[in-house]
PDB file of N, CA, C and O in Angstrom:
ATOM      1  N   MET A 179       0.816  -1.195   0.000  1.00 76.00           N
ATOM      2  CA  MET A 179       0.000   0.000   0.000  1.00 76.00           C
ATOM      3  C   MET A 179       0.862   1.262   0.000  1.00 76.00           C
ATOM      4  O   MET A 179       0.411   2.285  -0.439  1.00 76.00           O
ATOM      5  N   ALA A 180       2.075   1.154   0.476  1.00 84.00           N
ATOM      6  CA  ALA A 180       2.936   2.332   0.533  1.00 84.00           C
ATOM      7  C   ALA A 180       3.309   2.806  -0.865  1.00 84.00           C
ATOM      8  O   ALA A 180       3.366   4.012  -1.114  1.00 84.00           O
ATOM      9  N   VAL A 181       3.522   1.884  -1.790  1.00 84.00           N
ATOM     10  CA  VAL A 181       3.851   2.265  -3.166  1.00 84.00           C
ATOM     11  C   VAL A 181       2.645   2.940  -3.805  1.00 84.00           C
ATOM     12  O   VAL A 181       2.763   3.957  -4.484  1.00 84.00           O
ATOM     13  N   ALA A 182       1.457   2.403  -3.575  1.00 86.00           N
ATOM     14  CA  ALA A 182       0.230   2.960  -4.157  1.00 86.00           C
ATOM     15  C   ALA A 182      -0.132   4.311  -3.556  1.00 86.00           C
ATOM     16  O   ALA A 182      -0.849   5.094  -4.182  1.00 86.00           O
ATOM     17  N   SER A 183       0.372   4.619  -2.367  1.00 89.00           N
ATOM     18  CA  SER A 183       0.063   5.911  -1.748  1.00 89.00           C
ATOM     19  C   SER A 183       0.704   7.065  -2.505  1.00 89.00           C
ATOM     20  O   SER A 183       0.257   8.198  -2.412  1.00 89.00           O
ATOM     21  N   ASN A 184       1.772   6.776  -3.254  1.00 86.00           N
ATOM     22  CA  ASN A 184       2.490   7.772  -4.051  1.00 86.00           C
ATOM     23  C   ASN A 184       3.078   8.884  -3.179  1.00 86.00           C
ATOM     24  O   ASN A 184       3.136  10.039  -3.573  1.00 86.00           O
ATOM     25  N   LYS A 185       3.493   8.528  -1.960  1.00 90.00           N
ATOM     26  CA  LYS A 185       4.102   9.482  -1.035  1.00 90.00           C
ATOM     27  C   LYS A 185       5.462   8.942  -0.610  1.00 90.00           C
ATOM     28  O   LYS A 185       5.562   7.845  -0.077  1.00 90.00           O
ATOM     29  N   GLN A 186       6.495   9.733  -0.851  1.00 89.00           N
ATOM     30  CA  GLN A 186       7.852   9.284  -0.552  1.00 89.00           C
ATOM     31  C   GLN A 186       8.067   9.070   0.945  1.00 89.00           C
ATOM     32  O   GLN A 186       8.759   8.129   1.341  1.00 89.00           O
ATOM     33  N   LEU A 187       7.486   9.901   1.789  1.00 91.00           N
ATOM     34  CA  LEU A 187       7.661   9.746   3.235  1.00 91.00           C
ATOM     35  C   LEU A 187       7.037   8.439   3.721  1.00 91.00           C
ATOM     36  O   LEU A 187       7.636   7.728   4.543  1.00 91.00           O
ATOM     37  N   THR A 188       5.871   8.096   3.198  1.00 91.00           N
ATOM     38  CA  THR A 188       5.221   6.837   3.565  1.00 91.00           C
ATOM     39  C   THR A 188       6.077   5.650   3.130  1.00 91.00           C
ATOM     40  O   THR A 188       6.233   4.687   3.879  1.00 91.00           O
ATOM     41  N   LEU A 189       6.625   5.722   1.922  1.00 88.00           N
ATOM     42  CA  LEU A 189       7.507   4.659   1.440  1.00 88.00           C
ATOM     43  C   LEU A 189       8.732   4.515   2.339  1.00 88.00           C
ATOM     44  O   LEU A 189       9.103   3.397   2.728  1.00 88.00           O
ATOM     45  N   HIS A 190       9.349   5.630   2.666  1.00 90.00           N
ATOM     46  CA  HIS A 190      10.559   5.607   3.500  1.00 90.00           C
ATOM     47  C   HIS A 190      10.262   5.006   4.869  1.00 90.00           C
ATOM     48  O   HIS A 190      11.016   4.145   5.356  1.00 90.00           O
ATOM     49  N   LYS A 191       9.162   5.426   5.502  1.00 93.00           N
ATOM     50  CA  LYS A 191       8.808   4.912   6.826  1.00 93.00           C
ATOM     51  C   LYS A 191       8.512   3.420   6.789  1.00 93.00           C
ATOM     52  O   LYS A 191       8.935   2.674   7.665  1.00 93.00           O
ATOM     53  N   THR A 192       7.786   2.979   5.768  1.00 91.00           N
ATOM     54  CA  THR A 192       7.433   1.568   5.654  1.00 91.00           C
ATOM     55  C   THR A 192       8.670   0.699   5.454  1.00 91.00           C
ATOM     56  O   THR A 192       8.813  -0.355   6.077  1.00 91.00           O
ATOM     57  N   ILE A 193       9.574   1.148   4.604  1.00 90.00           N
ATOM     58  CA  ILE A 193      10.804   0.389   4.363  1.00 90.00           C
ATOM     59  C   ILE A 193      11.654   0.333   5.633  1.00 90.00           C
ATOM     60  O   ILE A 193      12.234  -0.697   5.959  1.00 90.00           O
ATOM     61  N   LYS A 194      11.688   1.428   6.369  1.00 93.00           N
ATOM     62  CA  LYS A 194      12.442   1.464   7.624  1.00 93.00           C
ATOM     63  C   LYS A 194      11.822   0.519   8.655  1.00 93.00           C
ATOM     64  O   LYS A 194      12.540  -0.195   9.365  1.00 93.00           O
ATOM     65  N   GLU A 195      10.486   0.484   8.743  1.00 94.00           N
ATOM     66  CA  GLU A 195       9.803  -0.412   9.685  1.00 94.00           C
ATOM     67  C   GLU A 195      10.036  -1.881   9.343  1.00 94.00           C
ATOM     68  O   GLU A 195      10.085  -2.727  10.224  1.00 94.00           O
ATOM     69  N   LEU A 196      10.179  -2.176   8.052  1.00 91.00           N
ATOM     70  CA  LEU A 196      10.396  -3.556   7.616  1.00 91.00           C
ATOM     71  C   LEU A 196      11.861  -3.976   7.672  1.00 91.00           C
ATOM     72  O   LEU A 196      12.187  -5.119   7.342  1.00 91.00           O
ATOM     73  N   HIS A 197      12.739  -3.055   8.066  1.00 93.00           N
ATOM     74  CA  HIS A 197      14.175  -3.329   8.175  1.00 93.00           C
ATOM     75  C   HIS A 197      14.748  -3.879   6.867  1.00 93.00           C
ATOM     76  O   HIS A 197      15.447  -4.893   6.850  1.00 93.00           O
ATOM     77  N   THR A 198      14.442  -3.225   5.783  1.00 91.00           N
ATOM     78  CA  THR A 198      14.950  -3.613   4.472  1.00 91.00           C
ATOM     79  C   THR A 198      15.384  -2.350   3.737  1.00 91.00           C
ATOM     80  O   THR A 198      15.429  -1.280   4.334  1.00 91.00           O
ATOM     81  N   ASN A 199      15.713  -2.474   2.459  1.00 90.00           N
ATOM     82  CA  ASN A 199      16.077  -1.281   1.707  1.00 90.00           C
ATOM     83  C   ASN A 199      15.293  -1.243   0.393  1.00 90.00           C
ATOM     84  O   ASN A 199      14.674  -2.224  -0.008  1.00 90.00           O
ATOM     85  N   LYS A 200      15.351  -0.108  -0.276  1.00 84.00           N
ATOM     86  CA  LYS A 200      14.513   0.076  -1.461  1.00 84.00           C
ATOM     87  C   LYS A 200      14.970  -0.776  -2.636  1.00 84.00           C
ATOM     88  O   LYS A 200      14.174  -1.095  -3.506  1.00 84.00           O
ATOM     89  N   HIS A 201      16.225  -1.196  -2.658  1.00 88.00           N
ATOM     90  CA  HIS A 201      16.706  -2.053  -3.736  1.00 88.00           C
ATOM     91  C   HIS A 201      16.084  -3.443  -3.638  1.00 88.00           C
ATOM     92  O   HIS A 201      15.708  -4.036  -4.652  1.00 88.00           O
ATOM     93  N   VAL A 202      15.976  -3.961  -2.423  1.00 89.00           N
ATOM     94  CA  VAL A 202      15.346  -5.270  -2.214  1.00 89.00           C
ATOM     95  C   VAL A 202      13.861  -5.186  -2.542  1.00 89.00           C
ATOM     96  O   VAL A 202      13.313  -6.072  -3.216  1.00 89.00           O
ATOM     97  N   ILE A 203      13.203  -4.123  -2.097  1.00 85.00           N
ATOM     98  CA  ILE A 203      11.780  -3.934  -2.386  1.00 85.00           C
ATOM     99  C   ILE A 203      11.556  -3.846  -3.891  1.00 85.00           C
ATOM    100  O   ILE A 203      10.640  -4.464  -4.435  1.00 85.00           O
ATOM    101  N   GLY A 204      12.396  -3.103  -4.579  1.00 82.00           N
ATOM    102  CA  GLY A 204      12.254  -2.943  -6.021  1.00 82.00           C
ATOM    103  C   GLY A 204      12.404  -4.239  -6.789  1.00 82.00           C
ATOM    104  O   GLY A 204      11.775  -4.440  -7.824  1.00 82.00           O
ATOM    105  N   LYS A 205      13.231  -5.151  -6.277  1.00 86.00           N
ATOM    106  CA  LYS A 205      13.460  -6.418  -6.974  1.00 86.00           C
ATOM    107  C   LYS A 205      12.454  -7.497  -6.592  1.00 86.00           C
ATOM    108  O   LYS A 205      12.058  -8.306  -7.423  1.00 86.00           O
ATOM    109  N   LYS A 206      12.024  -7.534  -5.334  1.00 89.00           N
ATOM    110  CA  LYS A 206      11.221  -8.660  -4.827  1.00 89.00           C
ATOM    111  C   LYS A 206       9.719  -8.387  -4.743  1.00 89.00           C
ATOM    112  O   LYS A 206       8.933  -9.320  -4.826  1.00 89.00           O
ATOM    113  N   LEU A 207       9.314  -7.141  -4.558  1.00 87.00           N
ATOM    114  CA  LEU A 207       7.904  -6.834  -4.314  1.00 87.00           C
ATOM    115  C   LEU A 207       7.076  -6.962  -5.584  1.00 87.00           C
ATOM    116  O   LEU A 207       7.486  -6.537  -6.658  1.00 87.00           O
ATOM    117  N   ARG A 208       5.890  -7.562  -5.448  1.00 89.00           N
ATOM    118  CA  ARG A 208       4.941  -7.679  -6.547  1.00 89.00           C
ATOM    119  C   ARG A 208       3.640  -6.989  -6.124  1.00 89.00           C
ATOM    120  O   ARG A 208       3.155  -7.189  -5.019  1.00 89.00           O
ATOM    121  N   CYS A 209       3.080  -6.174  -7.006  1.00 85.00           N
ATOM    122  CA  CYS A 209       1.818  -5.479  -6.757  1.00 85.00           C
ATOM    123  C   CYS A 209       0.843  -5.855  -7.869  1.00 85.00           C
ATOM    124  O   CYS A 209       1.099  -5.551  -9.032  1.00 85.00           O
ATOM    125  N   ASN A 210      -0.242  -6.521  -7.526  1.00 86.00           N
ATOM    126  CA  ASN A 210      -1.226  -6.982  -8.516  1.00 86.00           C
ATOM    127  C   ASN A 210      -0.560  -7.823  -9.601  1.00 86.00           C
ATOM    128  O   ASN A 210      -0.830  -7.667 -10.791  1.00 86.00           O
ATOM    129  N   ASN A 211       0.328  -8.713  -9.191  1.00 88.00           N
ATOM    130  CA  ASN A 211       1.096  -9.580 -10.101  1.00 88.00           C
ATOM    131  C   ASN A 211       1.954  -8.799 -11.092  1.00 88.00           C
ATOM    132  O   ASN A 211       2.251  -9.280 -12.178  1.00 88.00           O
ATOM    133  N   LEU A 212       2.334  -7.580 -10.758  1.00 88.00           N
ATOM    134  CA  LEU A 212       3.225  -6.760 -11.572  1.00 88.00           C
ATOM    135  C   LEU A 212       4.463  -6.425 -10.748  1.00 88.00           C
ATOM    136  O   LEU A 212       4.394  -6.319  -9.527  1.00 88.00           O
ATOM    137  N   SER A 213       5.576  -6.231 -11.418  1.00 87.00           N
ATOM    138  CA  SER A 213       6.753  -5.749 -10.713  1.00 87.00           C
ATOM    139  C   SER A 213       6.491  -4.299 -10.274  1.00 87.00           C
ATOM    140  O   SER A 213       5.572  -3.649 -10.777  1.00 87.00           O
ATOM    141  N   VAL A 214       7.284  -3.808  -9.359  1.00 87.00           N
ATOM    142  CA  VAL A 214       7.104  -2.432  -8.886  1.00 87.00           C
ATOM    143  C   VAL A 214       7.249  -1.457 -10.055  1.00 87.00           C
ATOM    144  O   VAL A 214       6.475  -0.506 -10.179  1.00 87.00           O
ATOM    145  N   ASN A 215       8.213  -1.712 -10.942  1.00 85.00           N
ATOM    146  CA  ASN A 215       8.406  -0.833 -12.102  1.00 85.00           C
ATOM    147  C   ASN A 215       7.154  -0.759 -12.961  1.00 85.00           C
ATOM    148  O   ASN A 215       6.714   0.327 -13.345  1.00 85.00           O
ATOM    149  N   ASP A 216       6.579  -1.921 -13.279  1.00 86.00           N
ATOM    150  CA  ASP A 216       5.383  -1.951 -14.120  1.00 86.00           C
ATOM    151  C   ASP A 216       4.182  -1.332 -13.406  1.00 86.00           C
ATOM    152  O   ASP A 216       3.386  -0.627 -14.010  1.00 86.00           O
ATOM    153  N   PHE A 217       4.044  -1.597 -12.099  1.00 87.00           N
ATOM    154  CA  PHE A 217       2.927  -1.056 -11.322  1.00 87.00           C
ATOM    155  C   PHE A 217       2.977   0.468 -11.275  1.00 87.00           C
ATOM    156  O   PHE A 217       1.971   1.136 -11.490  1.00 87.00           O
ATOM    157  N   VAL A 218       4.155   1.012 -11.032  1.00 87.00           N
ATOM    158  CA  VAL A 218       4.329   2.464 -10.954  1.00 87.00           C
ATOM    159  C   VAL A 218       4.041   3.115 -12.303  1.00 87.00           C
ATOM    160  O   VAL A 218       3.382   4.147 -12.376  1.00 87.00           O
ATOM    161  N   ALA A 219       4.510   2.490 -13.377  1.00 83.00           N
ATOM    162  CA  ALA A 219       4.283   3.043 -14.708  1.00 83.00           C
ATOM    163  C   ALA A 219       2.815   2.943 -15.114  1.00 83.00           C
ATOM    164  O   ALA A 219       2.266   3.873 -15.702  1.00 83.00           O
ATOM    165  N   LEU A 220       2.158   1.817 -14.790  1.00 85.00           N
ATOM    166  CA  LEU A 220       0.766   1.606 -15.175  1.00 85.00           C
ATOM    167  C   LEU A 220      -0.168   2.608 -14.511  1.00 85.00           C
ATOM    168  O   LEU A 220      -1.054   3.159 -15.156  1.00 85.00           O
ATOM    169  N   TYR A 221       0.039   2.875 -13.232  1.00 85.00           N
ATOM    170  CA  TYR A 221      -0.846   3.764 -12.482  1.00 85.00           C
ATOM    171  C   TYR A 221      -0.292   5.184 -12.351  1.00 85.00           C
ATOM    172  O   TYR A 221      -0.839   5.983 -11.597  1.00 85.00           O
ATOM    173  N   ASP A 222       0.769   5.507 -13.076  1.00 83.00           N
ATOM    174  CA  ASP A 222       1.334   6.859 -13.141  1.00 83.00           C
ATOM    175  C   ASP A 222       1.637   7.413 -11.747  1.00 83.00           C
ATOM    176  O   ASP A 222       1.207   8.512 -11.389  1.00 83.00           O
ATOM    177  N   LEU A 223       2.375   6.650 -10.967  1.00 87.00           N
ATOM    178  CA  LEU A 223       2.758   7.054  -9.613  1.00 87.00           C
ATOM    179  C   LEU A 223       4.135   7.708  -9.669  1.00 87.00           C
ATOM    180  O   LEU A 223       5.161   7.084  -9.435  1.00 87.00           O
ATOM    181  N   ASP A 224       4.148   8.992  -9.986  1.00 86.00           N
ATOM    182  CA  ASP A 224       5.399   9.697 -10.249  1.00 86.00           C
ATOM    183  C   ASP A 224       6.301   9.818  -9.027  1.00 86.00           C
ATOM    184  O   ASP A 224       7.522   9.682  -9.129  1.00 86.00           O
ATOM    185  N   LYS A 225       5.744  10.042  -7.855  1.00 89.00           N
ATOM    186  CA  LYS A 225       6.583  10.192  -6.654  1.00 89.00           C
ATOM    187  C   LYS A 225       7.182   8.854  -6.234  1.00 89.00           C
ATOM    188  O   LYS A 225       8.341   8.801  -5.813  1.00 89.00           O
ATOM    189  N   SER A 226       6.413   7.792  -6.364  1.00 86.00           N
ATOM    190  CA  SER A 226       6.950   6.461  -6.064  1.00 86.00           C
ATOM    191  C   SER A 226       8.043   6.103  -7.067  1.00 86.00           C
ATOM    192  O   SER A 226       9.062   5.506  -6.704  1.00 86.00           O
ATOM    193  N   ALA A 227       7.855   6.467  -8.323  1.00 86.00           N
ATOM    194  CA  ALA A 227       8.861   6.204  -9.354  1.00 86.00           C
ATOM    195  C   ALA A 227      10.154   6.952  -9.037  1.00 86.00           C
ATOM    196  O   ALA A 227      11.243   6.403  -9.167  1.00 86.00           O
ATOM    197  N   ARG A 228      10.020   8.200  -8.622  1.00 88.00           N
ATOM    198  CA  ARG A 228      11.193   8.995  -8.277  1.00 88.00           C
ATOM    199  C   ARG A 228      11.927   8.393  -7.078  1.00 88.00           C
ATOM    200  O   ARG A 228      13.154   8.360  -7.036  1.00 88.00           O
ATOM    201  N   PHE A 229      11.170   7.881  -6.093  1.00 87.00           N
ATOM    202  CA  PHE A 229      11.770   7.285  -4.897  1.00 87.00           C
ATOM    203  C   PHE A 229      12.597   6.046  -5.265  1.00 87.00           C
ATOM    204  O   PHE A 229      13.679   5.837  -4.745  1.00 87.00           O
ATOM    205  N   PHE A 230      12.085   5.222  -6.177  1.00 85.00           N
ATOM    206  CA  PHE A 230      12.777   3.999  -6.582  1.00 85.00           C
ATOM    207  C   PHE A 230      13.711   4.211  -7.774  1.00 85.00           C
ATOM    208  O   PHE A 230      14.257   3.254  -8.300  1.00 85.00           O
ATOM    209  N   ASN A 231      13.871   5.458  -8.216  1.00 85.00           N
ATOM    210  CA  ASN A 231      14.707   5.787  -9.380  1.00 85.00           C
ATOM    211  C   ASN A 231      14.261   5.022 -10.627  1.00 85.00           C
ATOM    212  O   ASN A 231      15.063   4.436 -11.346  1.00 85.00           O
ATOM    213  N   ILE A 232      12.951   5.030 -10.874  1.00 82.00           N
ATOM    214  CA  ILE A 232      12.368   4.341 -12.014  1.00 82.00           C
ATOM    215  C   ILE A 232      12.042   5.363 -13.087  1.00 82.00           C
ATOM    216  O   ILE A 232      11.446   6.404 -12.800  1.00 82.00           O
ATOM    217  N   GLU A 233      12.415   5.058 -14.307  1.00 78.00           N
ATOM    218  CA  GLU A 233      12.054   5.906 -15.446  1.00 78.00           C
ATOM    219  C   GLU A 233      10.600   5.588 -15.797  1.00 78.00           C
ATOM    220  O   GLU A 233      10.286   4.503 -16.290  1.00 78.00           O
ATOM    221  N   ALA A 234       9.703   6.522 -15.530  1.00 63.00           N
ATOM    222  CA  ALA A 234       8.271   6.273 -15.703  1.00 63.00           C
ATOM    223  C   ALA A 234       7.715   6.852 -16.998  1.00 63.00           C
ATOM    224  O   ALA A 234       6.508   6.942 -17.158  1.00 63.00           O
ATOM    225  N   THR A 235       8.575   7.233 -17.916  1.00 65.00           N
ATOM    226  CA  THR A 235       8.066   7.761 -19.176  1.00 65.00           C
ATOM    227  C   THR A 235       7.573   6.619 -20.049  1.00 65.00           C
ATOM    228  O   THR A 235       7.984   5.480 -19.910  1.00 65.00           O
ATOM    229  N   THR A 236       6.689   6.940 -20.947  1.00 62.00           N
ATOM    230  CA  THR A 236       6.130   5.917 -21.821  1.00 62.00           C
ATOM    231  C   THR A 236       7.090   5.576 -22.944  1.00 62.00           C
ATOM    232  O   THR A 236       7.896   6.401 -23.358  1.00 62.00           O
ATOM    233  N   ASN A 237       6.995   4.373 -23.417  1.00 66.00           N
ATOM    234  CA  ASN A 237       7.810   3.912 -24.537  1.00 66.00           C
ATOM    235  C   ASN A 237       6.937   3.811 -25.771  1.00 66.00           C
ATOM    236  O   ASN A 237       5.826   3.295 -25.711  1.00 66.00           O
ATOM    237  N   THR A 238       7.447   4.290 -26.890  1.00 70.00           N
ATOM    238  CA  THR A 238       6.715   4.247 -28.149  1.00 70.00           C
ATOM    239  C   THR A 238       7.520   3.472 -29.167  1.00 70.00           C
ATOM    240  O   THR A 238       8.728   3.640 -29.268  1.00 70.00           O
ATOM    241  N   SER A 239       6.844   2.619 -29.907  1.00 71.00           N
ATOM    242  CA  SER A 239       7.526   1.879 -30.970  1.00 71.00           C
ATOM    243  C   SER A 239       6.651   1.897 -32.216  1.00 71.00           C
ATOM    244  O   SER A 239       5.432   1.960 -32.135  1.00 71.00           O
ATOM    245  N   ILE A 240       7.307   1.847 -33.355  1.00 72.00           N
ATOM    246  CA  ILE A 240       6.606   1.858 -34.637  1.00 72.00           C
ATOM    247  C   ILE A 240       6.947   0.561 -35.357  1.00 72.00           C
ATOM    248  O   ILE A 240       8.118   0.208 -35.487  1.00 72.00           O
ATOM    249  N   ARG A 241       5.903  -0.139 -35.822  1.00 68.00           N
ATOM    250  CA  ARG A 241       6.116  -1.379 -36.556  1.00 68.00           C
ATOM    251  C   ARG A 241       5.588  -1.205 -37.977  1.00 68.00           C
ATOM    252  O   ARG A 241       4.591  -0.536 -38.199  1.00 68.00           O
ATOM    253  N   ASP A 242       6.247  -1.834 -38.900  1.00 67.00           N
ATOM    254  CA  ASP A 242       5.813  -1.828 -40.285  1.00 67.00           C
ATOM    255  C   ASP A 242       4.724  -2.896 -40.422  1.00 67.00           C
ATOM    256  O   ASP A 242       5.008  -4.092 -40.424  1.00 67.00           O
ATOM    257  N   LEU A 243       3.468  -2.479 -40.508  1.00 62.00           N
ATOM    258  CA  LEU A 243       2.352  -3.423 -40.504  1.00 62.00           C
ATOM    259  C   LEU A 243       2.366  -4.398 -41.673  1.00 62.00           C
ATOM    260  O   LEU A 243       2.104  -5.582 -41.479  1.00 62.00           O
ATOM    261  N   PRO A 244       2.652  -3.965 -42.913  1.00 62.00           N
ATOM    262  CA  PRO A 244       2.698  -4.962 -43.984  1.00 62.00           C
ATOM    263  C   PRO A 244       3.770  -6.026 -43.760  1.00 62.00           C
ATOM    264  O   PRO A 244       3.608  -7.169 -44.153  1.00 62.00           O
ATOM    265  N   LYS A 245       4.863  -5.667 -43.113  1.00 62.00           N
ATOM    266  CA  LYS A 245       5.919  -6.629 -42.846  1.00 62.00           C
ATOM    267  C   LYS A 245       5.484  -7.603 -41.753  1.00 62.00           C
ATOM    268  O   LYS A 245       5.804  -8.780 -41.789  1.00 62.00           O
ATOM    269  N   VAL A 246       4.734  -7.121 -40.767  1.00 58.00           N
ATOM    270  CA  VAL A 246       4.290  -7.955 -39.655  1.00 58.00           C
ATOM    271  C   VAL A 246       3.180  -8.904 -40.094  1.00 58.00           C
ATOM    272  O   VAL A 246       3.173 -10.075 -39.752  1.00 58.00           O
ATOM    273  N   ASN A 247       2.211  -8.403 -40.846  1.00 60.00           N
ATOM    274  CA  ASN A 247       1.070  -9.205 -41.285  1.00 60.00           C
ATOM    275  C   ASN A 247       1.363  -9.820 -42.650  1.00 60.00           C
ATOM    276  O   ASN A 247       1.052  -9.252 -43.681  1.00 60.00           O
ATOM    277  N   LYS A 248       1.960 -10.997 -42.651  1.00 64.00           N
ATOM    278  CA  LYS A 248       2.286 -11.669 -43.900  1.00 64.00           C
ATOM    279  C   LYS A 248       1.014 -12.285 -44.485  1.00 64.00           C
ATOM    280  O   LYS A 248       0.186 -12.820 -43.743  1.00 64.00           O
ATOM    281  N   PRO A 249       0.857 -12.217 -45.801  1.00 66.00           N
ATOM    282  CA  PRO A 249      -0.351 -12.794 -46.404  1.00 66.00           C
ATOM    283  C   PRO A 249      -0.352 -14.316 -46.255  1.00 66.00           C
ATOM    284  O   PRO A 249       0.694 -14.961 -46.275  1.00 66.00           O
ATOM    285  N   MET A 250      -1.543 -14.876 -46.101  1.00 69.00           N
ATOM    286  CA  MET A 250      -1.691 -16.303 -45.942  1.00 69.00           C
ATOM    287  C   MET A 250      -1.856 -16.932 -47.328  1.00 69.00           C
ATOM    288  O   MET A 250      -2.655 -16.464 -48.131  1.00 69.00           O
ATOM    289  N   VAL A 251      -1.102 -17.961 -47.601  1.00 76.00           N
ATOM    290  CA  VAL A 251      -1.168 -18.651 -48.881  1.00 76.00           C
ATOM    291  C   VAL A 251      -2.117 -19.825 -48.751  1.00 76.00           C
ATOM    292  O   VAL A 251      -1.974 -20.648 -47.846  1.00 76.00           O
ATOM    293  N   VAL A 252      -3.122 -19.899 -49.634  1.00 74.00           N
ATOM    294  CA  VAL A 252      -4.096 -20.983 -49.611  1.00 74.00           C
ATOM    295  C   VAL A 252      -3.946 -21.773 -50.900  1.00 74.00           C
ATOM    296  O   VAL A 252      -4.001 -21.206 -52.006  1.00 74.00           O
ATOM    297  N   ILE A 253      -3.773 -23.076 -50.807  1.00 78.00           N
ATOM    298  CA  ILE A 253      -3.646 -23.950 -51.957  1.00 78.00           C
ATOM    299  C   ILE A 253      -4.849 -24.880 -51.970  1.00 78.00           C
ATOM    300  O   ILE A 253      -5.113 -25.572 -50.996  1.00 78.00           O
ATOM    301  N   MET A 254      -5.589 -24.834 -53.067  1.00 76.00           N
ATOM    302  CA  MET A 254      -6.754 -25.697 -53.216  1.00 76.00           C
ATOM    303  C   MET A 254      -6.444 -26.729 -54.286  1.00 76.00           C
ATOM    304  O   MET A 254      -5.973 -26.416 -55.366  1.00 76.00           O
ATOM    305  N   ALA A 255      -6.709 -27.966 -54.000  1.00 82.00           N
ATOM    306  CA  ALA A 255      -6.460 -29.050 -54.950  1.00 82.00           C
ATOM    307  C   ALA A 255      -7.681 -29.941 -55.025  1.00 82.00           C
ATOM    308  O   ALA A 255      -8.418 -30.108 -54.058  1.00 82.00           O
ATOM    309  N   GLY A 256      -7.927 -30.472 -56.165  1.00 79.00           N
ATOM    310  CA  GLY A 256      -9.059 -31.376 -56.331  1.00 79.00           C
ATOM    311  C   GLY A 256      -9.378 -31.586 -57.789  1.00 79.00           C
ATOM    312  O   GLY A 256      -8.792 -30.960 -58.688  1.00 79.00           O
ATOM    313  N   SER A 257     -10.320 -32.461 -58.102  1.00 77.00           N
ATOM    314  CA  SER A 257     -10.699 -32.704 -59.486  1.00 77.00           C
ATOM    315  C   SER A 257     -11.819 -31.762 -59.885  1.00 77.00           C
ATOM    316  O   SER A 257     -12.546 -31.218 -59.048  1.00 77.00           O
ATOM    317  N   LYS A 258     -12.005 -31.634 -61.241  1.00 69.00           N
ATOM    318  CA  LYS A 258     -13.065 -30.744 -61.766  1.00 69.00           C
ATOM    319  C   LYS A 258     -14.413 -31.280 -61.578  1.00 69.00           C
ATOM    320  O   LYS A 258     -14.954 -32.213 -61.607  1.00 69.00           O
TER     321      LYS A 258
END
């Protein structure tokens, strides 16, 4: 819940109470079956991202659709 709160002080206090560090939390913690990086990016939690040093900007990619969608070849055989 501390990551979802999007408050750095809450994150710091929770990590201190658990006697761990943010590197371990970043590697081991799962939120809704997502890694902390994916969870922070999905829900746009900018302060939590800054606390964990996560790059929360979106990634854009361009694919060549005709190259990706290859035409299907159909062969029909039989007598007249």
